[in-house]
XYZ file of C-alpha atoms in Angstrom:
772
model
C 38.977 104.806 153.020
C 40.863 104.678 149.712
C 38.951 101.531 148.649
C 35.646 103.240 149.483
C 36.613 106.281 147.406
C 37.669 104.110 144.465
C 34.363 102.168 144.588
C 32.440 105.424 144.718
C 34.327 106.764 141.731
C 33.720 103.591 139.686
C 30.048 103.702 140.602
C 29.759 107.298 139.405
C 31.526 106.404 136.185
C 29.022 103.618 135.538
C 26.130 106.078 136.041
C 27.844 108.605 133.764
C 27.674 111.230 136.513
C 30.992 112.838 135.547
C 30.066 116.196 137.052
C 29.804 114.741 140.546
C 33.025 112.836 139.986
C 34.938 115.989 139.100
C 33.507 118.072 141.946
C 34.018 115.484 144.703
C 37.761 116.159 144.920
C 38.052 115.818 148.689
C 37.537 112.073 148.738
C 38.298 110.849 145.224
C 41.181 111.440 142.842
C 40.455 113.851 140.007
C 41.625 111.419 137.332
C 42.507 107.801 137.042
C 46.272 107.461 136.730
C 48.946 104.991 135.969
C 51.789 104.636 138.413
C 54.414 106.778 136.695
C 54.825 109.231 133.844
C 57.207 107.308 131.613
C 58.416 108.232 128.144
C 60.662 106.767 125.480
C 63.959 108.497 124.731
C 64.379 106.643 121.442
C 63.653 108.203 118.069
C 64.335 107.540 114.415
C 67.131 109.910 113.403
C 67.805 109.565 109.706
C 67.128 105.840 109.245
C 68.482 104.589 112.585
C 66.872 104.343 116.006
C 68.958 106.494 118.349
C 68.920 107.558 121.970
C 68.040 111.245 122.032
C 68.364 113.935 124.650
C 67.246 117.507 125.013
C 69.441 120.529 124.459
C 69.960 123.180 127.105
C 69.453 126.663 125.699
C 69.157 128.215 129.159
C 71.958 130.485 130.402
C 73.644 128.697 133.300
C 74.137 131.513 135.789
C 76.547 129.766 138.129
C 79.135 131.621 140.189
C 81.825 130.520 137.761
C 79.886 131.832 134.768
C 79.087 135.133 136.473
C 82.738 135.680 137.357
C 83.924 134.948 133.828
C 81.265 137.232 132.371
C 82.061 140.099 134.736
C 85.779 139.819 134.033
C 85.527 139.824 130.272
C 87.449 142.725 128.821
C 86.066 144.930 126.060
C 88.498 143.291 123.649
C 87.174 139.830 124.520
C 83.579 140.986 124.088
C 84.474 142.536 120.730
C 86.243 139.324 119.729
C 83.165 137.275 120.641
C 80.793 139.504 118.664
C 83.165 139.736 115.702
C 83.558 135.967 115.603
C 79.774 135.581 115.472
C 79.620 137.818 112.408
C 82.656 136.038 111.011
C 80.882 132.706 111.428
C 77.813 134.080 109.639
C 80.069 135.228 106.790
C 81.771 131.828 106.507
C 78.429 130.020 106.591
C 77.164 132.109 103.679
C 80.420 131.871 101.742
C 80.838 128.101 102.060
C 77.154 127.384 101.442
C 77.204 129.518 98.297
C 80.377 127.887 96.972
C 79.137 124.347 97.666
C 75.705 125.099 96.165
C 77.369 126.473 93.046
C 79.517 123.359 92.734
C 76.484 121.100 93.172
C 74.547 122.997 90.501
C 77.497 122.899 88.126
C 77.963 119.154 88.562
C 74.260 118.323 88.211
C 73.745 120.437 85.106
C 76.762 118.972 83.327
C 76.158 115.330 84.293
C 72.440 115.445 83.544
C 72.968 117.662 80.500
C 75.447 115.365 78.763
C 73.214 112.392 79.605
C 70.203 114.088 77.994
C 72.189 115.153 74.916
C 73.307 111.591 74.285
C 69.764 110.255 74.724
C 68.378 112.887 72.324
C 70.985 111.989 69.711
C 70.203 108.268 69.998
C 66.467 108.905 69.676
C 67.020 111.186 66.685
C 68.893 108.311 65.018
C 65.881 106.089 65.880
C 68.053 103.911 68.112
C 65.304 103.822 70.712
C 66.427 100.786 72.701
C 70.020 101.975 72.771
C 68.761 105.284 74.120
C 66.702 103.496 76.779
C 69.543 101.297 77.972
C 71.937 104.227 78.071
C 69.413 106.417 79.925
C 68.568 103.688 82.425
C 72.180 102.597 82.875
C 73.437 106.086 83.686
C 70.538 106.723 86.082
C 71.102 103.319 87.691
C 74.806 104.036 88.217
C 74.213 107.503 89.662
C 71.521 106.232 92.022
C 73.717 103.332 93.127
C 76.505 105.806 93.851
C 74.283 108.091 95.932
C 72.546 105.250 97.779
C 75.794 103.436 98.553
C 77.242 106.586 100.090
C 74.189 106.985 102.317
C 73.857 103.346 103.294
C 77.514 102.714 104.086
C 78.918 106.020 105.312
C 76.148 108.329 106.548
C 72.602 106.933 106.924
C 71.454 110.237 108.432
C 72.274 111.990 105.135
C 69.247 110.360 103.496
C 66.161 112.500 103.072
C 65.996 116.292 103.346
C 67.140 116.642 106.969
C 64.712 119.509 107.546
C 62.557 117.668 110.151
C 65.683 116.905 112.212
C 66.849 120.532 111.916
C 63.404 121.682 113.001
C 63.613 119.359 116.012
C 67.138 120.514 116.873
C 66.148 124.164 116.885
C 63.176 123.196 119.047
C 65.581 121.732 121.612
C 66.024 118.075 120.609
C 69.543 116.804 120.089
C 69.562 114.805 116.863
C 72.789 112.756 116.939
C 75.003 112.180 113.908
C 73.124 114.735 111.823
C 75.780 117.432 111.376
C 79.117 115.646 111.115
C 81.764 115.974 108.410
C 80.832 112.586 106.931
C 77.185 113.651 106.653
C 78.211 116.876 104.911
C 80.369 115.059 102.351
C 77.756 112.387 101.637
C 75.050 115.024 101.383
C 77.008 116.954 98.756
C 77.976 114.049 96.503
C 74.792 112.100 97.184
C 72.675 115.080 96.095
C 74.655 115.362 92.876
C 74.160 111.682 92.073
C 70.468 111.498 93.020
C 69.353 114.670 91.234
C 71.468 114.006 88.129
C 69.901 110.523 87.981
C 66.560 112.147 87.207
C 64.849 110.981 90.401
C 61.818 113.016 91.442
C 63.597 114.914 94.170
C 65.320 118.243 94.546
C 68.529 119.585 95.962
C 66.740 122.294 97.978
C 66.144 120.251 101.135
C 69.678 118.827 101.115
C 71.075 122.358 100.672
C 69.323 123.383 103.897
C 70.940 120.408 105.638
C 74.302 121.256 104.075
C 74.073 124.804 105.440
C 73.242 123.411 108.882
C 76.188 120.973 108.738
C 78.604 123.771 107.809
C 77.271 125.882 110.681
C 77.562 123.058 113.183
C 81.121 122.179 112.203
C 82.195 125.824 112.398
C 80.500 126.312 115.768
C 82.334 123.290 117.188
C 85.665 124.395 115.794
C 85.803 121.517 113.340
C 85.359 117.780 113.755
C 86.646 115.846 116.758
C 86.260 112.584 114.840
C 88.701 113.644 112.128
C 90.923 115.683 114.485
C 90.165 118.938 112.716
C 89.874 121.462 115.519
C 90.512 125.155 115.885
C 90.881 126.264 119.484
C 90.040 129.888 118.673
C 86.431 128.781 118.013
C 85.999 127.440 121.543
C 83.569 130.251 122.396
C 80.811 128.619 120.358
C 80.864 125.112 121.846
C 77.531 125.605 123.566
C 73.979 124.869 122.571
C 72.830 128.500 122.333
C 75.473 129.710 119.875
C 75.297 126.488 117.886
C 71.531 126.919 117.571
C 71.933 130.445 116.195
C 74.526 129.383 113.638
C 72.425 126.434 112.457
C 69.526 128.838 111.982
C 71.790 131.005 109.796
C 72.873 127.891 107.898
C 69.250 126.902 107.214
C 68.525 130.373 105.834
C 71.648 130.222 103.668
C 70.628 126.801 102.317
C 67.213 128.003 101.145
C 68.787 131.105 99.650
C 71.304 128.957 97.764
C 68.500 126.775 96.407
C 66.240 129.557 95.109
C 68.465 132.655 95.012
C 66.020 134.107 97.516
C 67.782 135.884 100.409
C 64.693 137.288 102.110
C 62.777 134.069 101.481
C 65.596 132.113 103.117
C 65.418 134.210 106.277
C 61.633 133.954 106.407
C 61.793 130.187 105.845
C 63.875 129.791 108.995
C 61.594 132.150 110.903
C 58.355 130.523 109.781
C 59.240 126.864 109.422
C 62.305 125.646 111.329
C 63.227 128.077 114.119
C 61.556 128.049 117.526
C 63.698 130.829 119.017
C 64.159 134.171 117.279
C 65.488 137.629 118.093
C 66.655 140.728 116.228
C 70.372 139.932 116.409
C 69.736 136.511 114.874
C 67.619 138.112 112.156
C 70.495 140.370 111.126
C 73.050 137.575 111.079
C 70.776 135.272 109.073
C 70.172 138.080 106.587
C 73.916 138.719 106.375
C 74.536 135.027 105.606
C 71.948 134.999 102.815
C 73.380 138.208 101.370
C 76.793 136.552 101.113
C 75.203 133.540 99.416
C 73.563 135.764 96.805
C 76.849 137.527 96.075
C 78.626 134.179 95.604
C 75.886 132.835 93.329
C 75.846 136.016 91.291
C 79.588 135.820 90.765
C 79.253 132.167 89.813
C 76.570 132.978 87.230
C 78.677 135.734 85.708
C 81.554 133.279 85.415
C 79.364 130.683 83.726
C 77.884 133.192 81.288
C 81.354 133.442 79.778
C 81.122 129.779 78.779
C 83.539 128.347 81.338
C 81.045 126.015 83.003
C 80.348 123.481 80.272
C 76.628 122.838 79.852
C 75.703 124.967 82.841
C 75.147 128.184 80.903
C 72.456 130.130 82.685
C 70.863 127.008 84.131
C 71.088 125.236 87.425
C 69.675 128.017 89.582
C 65.914 128.295 89.314
C 65.043 131.778 88.110
C 61.812 132.676 86.410
C 62.050 136.328 85.500
C 58.670 137.735 84.459
C 59.377 141.345 85.317
C 58.352 142.307 81.792
C 54.992 140.493 82.007
C 52.088 142.784 82.804
C 49.661 141.215 85.283
C 46.148 142.517 84.717
C 43.378 141.642 87.150
C 39.914 140.797 85.941
C 36.809 139.448 87.665
C 36.898 136.395 85.391
C 40.191 135.287 86.963
C 38.718 135.134 90.458
C 37.087 131.708 90.037
C 40.060 129.873 88.446
C 42.477 131.428 90.966
C 40.214 130.260 93.791
C 40.123 126.772 92.271
C 43.936 126.752 92.150
C 44.017 127.561 95.883
C 41.368 124.984 96.770
C 43.104 122.264 94.764
C 46.392 123.143 96.444
C 44.890 122.590 99.885
C 42.980 119.425 98.971
C 45.831 117.809 97.038
C 48.266 118.824 99.781
C 46.092 117.174 102.422
C 45.780 113.989 100.344
C 49.538 113.940 99.793
C 50.114 114.257 103.548
C 47.828 111.260 104.077
C 49.456 109.018 101.479
C 53.144 109.817 102.024
C 53.287 108.564 105.659
C 51.786 105.264 104.522
C 54.526 104.891 101.917
C 57.179 105.792 104.493
C 55.885 103.126 106.874
C 56.192 100.507 104.142
C 59.703 101.732 103.339
C 60.623 101.528 107.013
C 59.674 97.837 107.042
C 61.878 97.287 103.992
C 64.792 99.284 105.405
C 64.733 97.227 108.606
C 65.894 94.213 106.586
C 69.373 95.708 106.216
C 71.656 97.698 103.963
C 71.093 95.573 100.887
C 67.338 96.102 101.153
C 67.828 99.887 101.304
C 70.046 99.810 98.250
C 67.675 97.592 96.265
C 64.719 99.826 97.148
C 66.512 102.892 95.833
C 67.533 101.089 92.662
C 63.988 99.786 92.154
C 62.563 103.304 92.345
C 65.279 104.459 89.938
C 64.383 101.738 87.452
C 60.674 102.617 87.562
C 61.479 106.317 87.168
C 63.761 105.722 84.187
C 61.205 103.547 82.394
C 58.435 106.103 82.949
C 60.463 109.168 81.971
C 61.855 107.529 78.822
C 58.762 105.880 77.348
C 55.968 108.301 78.325
C 56.987 110.962 75.768
C 56.254 108.429 73.004
C 52.575 108.682 74.015
C 52.484 112.409 73.316
C 51.545 113.602 69.805
C 54.008 115.682 67.822
C 52.972 119.318 67.736
C 53.802 121.663 64.847
C 55.979 124.646 65.617
C 54.409 128.060 65.521
C 56.093 130.410 63.115
C 56.448 132.968 65.885
C 58.808 130.613 67.720
C 61.390 131.034 64.984
C 64.581 128.999 65.136
C 63.969 128.089 68.774
C 61.609 125.338 67.657
C 62.294 122.512 67.467
C 65.286 122.174 69.758
C 67.515 119.180 70.252
C 70.353 121.005 71.931
C 71.259 121.856 75.479
C 68.088 123.540 76.655
C 64.936 125.171 75.404
C 61.187 124.823 75.568
C 60.811 122.742 72.438
C 62.348 119.290 72.376
C 62.142 117.523 69.015
C 62.742 114.053 70.507
C 61.046 111.532 68.153
C 59.206 114.103 66.041
C 59.961 115.158 62.456
C 61.502 118.492 61.587
C 59.229 121.424 62.268
C 57.492 119.590 65.137
C 58.247 119.138 68.817
C 57.281 116.766 71.633
C 55.801 118.782 74.501
C 55.978 115.927 77.027
C 59.638 115.304 76.234
C 60.174 119.013 76.803
C 59.158 118.453 80.427
C 60.447 114.942 81.114
C 63.720 114.991 79.170
C 65.184 118.024 80.875
C 66.946 118.695 84.112
C 64.615 119.524 86.986
C 65.449 123.218 86.886
C 64.891 123.379 83.122
C 61.580 121.546 83.522
C 60.459 124.251 85.952
C 61.479 126.988 83.530
C 59.674 125.290 80.670
C 56.373 124.825 82.468
C 56.592 128.333 83.982
C 57.264 129.910 80.564
C 54.971 132.784 79.611
C 53.379 133.685 76.283
C 53.017 129.967 75.527
C 49.306 129.265 76.123
C 49.147 126.373 73.646
C 52.661 124.984 74.025
C 51.575 122.012 76.149
C 48.732 119.695 75.210
C 46.143 118.887 77.895
C 46.861 115.154 77.703
C 50.588 115.792 78.111
C 49.978 117.920 81.197
C 47.737 115.229 82.681
C 50.387 112.560 82.089
C 53.065 114.829 83.537
C 50.957 115.591 86.613
C 50.029 111.945 87.157
C 53.522 110.520 86.868
C 55.026 113.166 89.132
C 52.333 112.544 91.744
C 53.311 108.868 91.744
C 57.031 109.556 91.693
C 56.659 112.211 94.381
C 55.149 109.603 96.702
C 57.513 106.699 96.037
C 60.812 108.597 95.731
C 60.807 110.439 99.045
C 62.034 108.036 101.698
C 64.634 106.051 99.746
C 68.244 106.058 100.960
C 69.455 109.100 99.031
C 69.566 112.823 99.881
C 66.231 114.194 98.746
C 64.082 117.276 99.012
C 60.365 117.911 98.643
C 60.461 121.422 97.210
C 61.054 120.590 93.560
C 58.586 117.660 93.274
C 55.912 119.865 94.802
C 56.732 122.711 92.417
C 56.470 120.394 89.395
C 53.176 118.843 90.531
C 51.665 122.204 91.418
C 52.722 123.911 88.211
C 51.164 121.091 86.150
C 47.709 121.399 87.680
C 48.015 125.204 87.576
C 48.496 124.979 83.796
C 45.555 122.576 83.568
C 43.272 125.011 85.378
C 44.421 127.780 83.017
C 43.606 125.556 80.023
C 40.161 124.732 81.408
C 39.339 128.451 81.679
C 41.409 129.600 78.716
C 38.470 131.406 77.117
C 37.878 133.587 80.189
C 41.188 134.249 81.947
C 43.301 137.376 81.472
C 46.418 136.178 83.342
C 49.142 134.297 81.485
C 48.946 130.465 81.867
C 52.599 130.455 82.894
C 51.650 132.549 85.926
C 48.907 130.045 86.747
C 51.670 127.439 86.871
C 53.504 129.623 89.400
C 50.334 129.997 91.482
C 49.708 126.250 91.396
C 53.246 125.499 92.574
C 52.930 127.977 95.445
C 49.470 126.704 96.416
C 50.553 123.071 96.565
C 53.606 123.986 98.616
C 51.365 125.786 101.098
C 48.969 122.823 101.099
C 51.725 120.314 101.915
C 54.208 122.314 104.006
C 51.723 124.900 105.363
C 54.100 127.784 104.763
C 52.684 131.075 103.508
C 54.894 134.112 104.091
C 58.186 132.482 103.132
C 56.668 130.745 100.082
C 55.138 134.018 98.940
C 58.458 135.856 99.161
C 60.420 132.996 97.558
C 58.150 132.969 94.520
C 58.099 136.739 94.271
C 61.892 136.783 94.303
C 61.901 134.042 91.675
C 59.471 135.846 89.385
C 60.794 139.365 90.031
C 57.251 140.714 89.639
C 55.514 142.378 92.578
C 52.252 142.536 90.633
C 51.766 138.866 91.545
C 51.672 139.669 95.268
C 47.875 140.085 95.808
C 46.833 136.914 93.981
C 49.773 134.986 95.444
C 48.668 135.880 98.979
C 45.066 135.031 98.136
C 45.958 131.586 96.791
C 48.285 130.761 99.699
C 45.722 131.689 102.351
C 43.071 129.495 100.732
C 45.425 126.558 100.310
C 46.828 126.664 103.832
C 43.402 127.054 105.428
C 42.026 123.999 103.644
C 45.167 121.970 104.326
C 45.110 122.833 108.047
C 41.548 121.559 108.208
C 42.646 118.162 106.884
C 45.897 117.324 108.701
C 49.182 118.796 109.994
C 52.058 119.839 107.746
C 54.236 117.138 106.218
C 57.208 118.013 108.422
C 55.096 117.736 111.583
C 53.830 114.361 110.414
C 57.391 113.151 109.778
C 58.502 114.440 113.190
C 55.733 112.459 114.844
C 56.529 109.324 112.822
C 60.183 109.502 113.809
C 59.279 109.924 117.470
C 61.194 113.189 117.859
C 59.753 115.004 120.922
C 58.875 118.252 119.162
C 56.926 120.715 121.315
C 54.248 122.478 119.319
C 53.601 126.185 119.777
C 49.984 125.610 120.786
C 49.186 123.391 123.789
C 46.144 121.143 123.724
C 42.984 122.695 125.261
C 42.696 119.973 127.905
C 46.165 120.912 129.238
C 44.551 123.905 130.957
C 42.626 121.522 133.229
C 45.771 119.793 134.491
C 48.373 121.255 136.839
C 52.098 120.638 136.876
C 51.726 119.453 140.456
C 49.551 116.589 139.251
C 52.230 115.677 136.718
C 54.804 115.684 139.524
C 52.805 113.118 141.508
C 53.143 110.542 138.733
C 56.890 111.020 138.320
C 59.753 109.497 140.212
C 60.825 111.225 143.408
C 63.277 114.083 143.019
C 66.889 113.226 143.846
C 68.648 116.023 145.712
C 72.283 116.870 146.206
C 73.652 119.035 148.977
C 75.812 122.083 148.357
C 78.827 120.218 149.705
C 78.274 116.598 148.748
C 80.217 113.408 149.263
C 81.959 111.970 146.194
C 80.450 108.526 146.778
C 76.955 110.029 146.810
C 77.534 111.787 143.475
C 78.892 108.621 141.873
C 75.922 106.637 143.182
C 73.421 109.165 141.807
C 75.080 109.299 138.391
C 75.243 105.526 138.050
C 71.747 104.782 139.328
C 69.887 107.425 137.289
C 69.899 108.892 133.800
C 68.750 112.350 134.911
C 70.610 115.298 133.459
C 69.878 117.780 136.217
C 69.774 117.593 140.008
C 68.440 120.174 142.499
C 71.047 121.377 144.977
C 69.662 122.196 148.410
C 70.957 123.818 151.558
C 70.025 121.543 154.476
C 71.270 123.864 157.169
C 72.635 122.793 160.551
C 69.251 121.740 161.952
C 67.686 119.759 159.114
C 64.508 118.865 161.105
C 63.316 122.366 162.029
C 64.860 124.546 159.348
C 63.200 125.105 155.981
C 65.214 123.472 153.237
C 66.389 126.059 150.736
C 66.862 125.401 147.042
C 70.282 126.641 146.000
C 69.872 125.841 142.308
C 70.348 123.125 139.716
C 73.554 121.308 138.789
C 73.914 119.512 135.452
C 75.040 115.942 135.005
C 77.740 117.054 132.556
C 79.258 119.341 135.176
C 79.319 116.572 137.750
C 81.157 114.317 135.297
C 83.674 117.100 134.622
C 84.301 117.460 138.341
C 84.810 113.741 138.826
C 87.053 113.413 135.778
C 89.334 116.181 137.101
C 89.057 114.821 140.669
C 88.458 118.242 142.174
C 87.849 116.900 145.682
C 88.081 118.271 149.229
C 89.275 116.343 152.230
C 86.837 118.067 154.572
C 83.253 119.318 154.183
C 83.633 123.047 153.468
C 82.787 125.781 151.000
C 85.576 126.727 148.601
C 86.852 130.172 147.705
C 86.322 131.619 144.235
C 89.974 131.408 143.284
C 90.110 127.666 144.015
C 87.605 126.662 141.356
C 88.917 129.136 138.779
C 92.299 127.436 138.901
C 90.811 124.236 137.468
C 87.680 125.192 135.502
C 86.362 127.816 133.101
C 82.805 128.536 131.991
C 83.767 127.863 128.360
C 85.088 124.424 129.286
C 81.912 123.565 131.205
C 79.766 124.497 128.193
C 81.191 121.555 126.228
C 79.354 118.267 126.026
C 80.272 115.795 128.736
C 81.496 112.290 128.084
C 80.312 109.177 129.866
C 81.253 108.555 133.474
C 84.510 106.674 133.013
C 86.722 107.414 135.995
C 88.391 105.136 138.536
C 88.163 106.352 142.123
C 89.865 104.935 145.154
C 88.135 104.279 148.474
C 89.855 107.322 149.905
C 88.594 109.551 147.072
C 85.040 108.275 147.446
C 85.054 109.507 151.058
C 86.073 113.017 150.022
C 83.758 115.956 149.263
C 82.839 118.244 146.364
C 81.691 121.829 146.694
C 78.910 122.206 144.122
C 78.039 125.843 144.695
C 80.417 127.282 142.011
C 78.819 125.010 139.365
C 75.180 125.357 140.380
C 72.818 127.410 138.260
C 71.388 129.587 141.001
C 68.587 130.986 138.798
C 66.820 127.976 137.248
C 63.355 128.501 135.841
C 60.691 127.486 138.337
C 56.893 127.276 138.362
C 54.474 126.854 141.238
C 52.702 123.514 141.470
C 49.275 125.062 140.767
C 50.288 126.317 137.291
C 48.491 124.672 134.370
C 50.405 122.346 132.077
C 49.446 124.535 129.115
C 51.107 127.590 130.611
C 54.190 125.626 131.662
C 54.541 124.156 128.162
C 54.498 127.599 126.540
C 57.213 128.773 128.952
C 59.279 125.629 128.406
C 59.176 125.945 124.621
C 59.678 129.688 124.265
C 62.682 129.876 126.577
C 64.206 126.641 125.254
C 64.491 124.808 128.567
C 65.709 121.369 129.443
C 64.534 121.341 133.051
C 61.662 123.161 134.735
C 61.528 122.970 138.536
C 58.120 122.660 140.219
C 57.990 124.499 143.548
C 55.466 123.815 146.326
C 52.770 126.403 146.987
C 53.560 126.336 150.703
C 57.029 126.029 152.193
C 57.984 125.077 155.720
C 59.880 122.599 157.860
C 59.641 119.077 156.556
C 58.401 120.156 153.103
C 60.601 119.379 150.140
C 61.712 122.561 148.376
C 61.118 121.018 144.942
C 57.988 119.024 144.135
C 59.304 117.710 140.828
C 61.216 118.458 137.640
C 59.518 118.666 134.246
C 61.392 117.692 131.121
C 60.449 117.803 127.443
C 59.047 114.271 127.412
C 56.767 115.036 130.358
C 55.002 117.787 128.391
C 54.226 115.752 125.289
C 50.492 115.256 124.844
C 50.449 111.506 124.167
C 52.698 110.807 127.177
C 50.333 112.707 129.472
C 47.254 111.039 127.983
C 48.854 107.650 128.587
C 49.000 108.419 132.299
C 45.626 110.123 132.593
C 43.135 107.988 130.635
C 40.174 110.159 131.644
C 41.755 113.108 129.870
C 42.191 110.947 126.806
C 38.473 110.126 126.798
C 37.510 113.795 127.108
C 39.974 114.818 124.390
C 38.501 112.158 122.111
C 34.935 113.348 122.775
C 35.879 116.955 122.063
């Protein structure tokens, strides 16, 4: 009968009669299938292939948890809530202090390097200036890359895609340790001070997340730095909330944008959000702003070397009047369109570069180091020699003594020009990244930069932006995007200079925002960040207009850069929007192509538990009540027990000599809900023959309220539930229950809901998805 049905189905496929094939469900399968729904649990975390697992954000409502929760005193509840706010305070404080130190170090190292180069060029010792410039950059890059390659490979890059995956429910190993934090701090200083086309903004987000993770775990187990009073937060839910606060604090520390930092976490990295988390994230960013403000006041007194007022991007145009005119509509629209188109092209080219880099990095540590040094050498040659192509421009009398400048900062770098003239390209290339942003954003300077200089600046930063991201140093995308976007924004303003009524410096701001929306696909957070940077609310309407155009065009070309990187790394990120074809597939059909469910009884034999743990890699097992008459009685699902809890039980050898249910007081003598929330170790316990024949009562550890769906629910609906609640396991229940029917049809995990895994099992769906 089955062979006849299969022949009939193949015959209908050959005739193209798909309608008959889909409707004849009584005798033929709906879709062609492979044998099992299999998925890889390997992903590229940092620069290393690692085994990954999902996080469990669900509240485990076991009897033990319920008892501990009911018996919490008001003082303990107050302590728990107070510690959460205390953690948010510490996250903001430490992130602000570390960000201030990073800024101070970068400005002084890069500043003294630039001063020496300027002095050598002024003395016409051009080759000495080149070798000094290249040598310092080479040494700083070697320092940063060596730290990453030898001590913390996961510290390379921005870390934002891994944070995004973690908050989505994917455990990204070795991303938040003390070694990663240290390497991220000093590596960022070396890489940014070396003049590489990268920013400290992405690494600051990762630094905030590392601080949050270490605080939530009570320190570092690896370095034996633990504080027992922080034991309340050793669970995935609280750690997730603190890492969200840390991400907000990192963005705030990078841009001095507290509201923008909160909105960045809400819009870009966080999957789960609620009002209490909003308040704590805002509190963390407020602390960061206070720390940064105090740091700036200290540096204004001259105690920070070359830092001065630099190091923290701030473009204050509160005194600039923004007047709207119909003539500005076309160039503003062009800025938005270019942001979307260039962002889409960038998102096409960057993954290709990263794939090439991955092939190089696979050759070993030396290859990673040489790649970073090669990019550094190319960057140094380009940044040093390109200003010699720019013509010397005479100083306007209105500039006064500010032009030309050969000192610490300023918009007018003399470089190789005679007195009374300045080199506009050197003004942009021979400055720290933050100063370069200030220079190109400067207002009331419509003719400061020559068109050819802006084209060279835009071209070289497009190239550097593609080849620098992906080398083995801490790097961020924010600043390269800002520099590229501001350059083409200025170019558009120059092209329409005879018609526009808005300052060209503001066009640079619009271009930077548009390109960021075109690459990262963020709108609300970018808008607020730039408004907080400019301190001018009059920019709001045109900023929103530009961002909406840019994001719309970019979305029509490809996904955001972080989504592309997540997919390249193989991190099982669940998108907010399921594929349309998922509505035509039920979770019951997914269950039929998975392995059979392995059950445990409420009171189970020790040998059975050991066998299950050693023969499978599952992290959750349904616990059923067989009853006295297992043939005629309906099997009842008691709940779900986690693998980590089973390992805890075996490691403590909490066994019973006879098959019986335990009393509440018996389990509370040996276990606590806080202890069970900790991560379990591997199954490494020696059991005697006598112990293997003993029993374990699982009912105190079983989550009696796991999330369940009926087998007729669509995969699309189940995926939305899985993602929004932050689940690790989703039990599929049969539509009909009775004697002889298993109480659980199957268990869905994160990998089972990924689109490409499902399409690999159901090829007919893949064909339809391709046609659509």
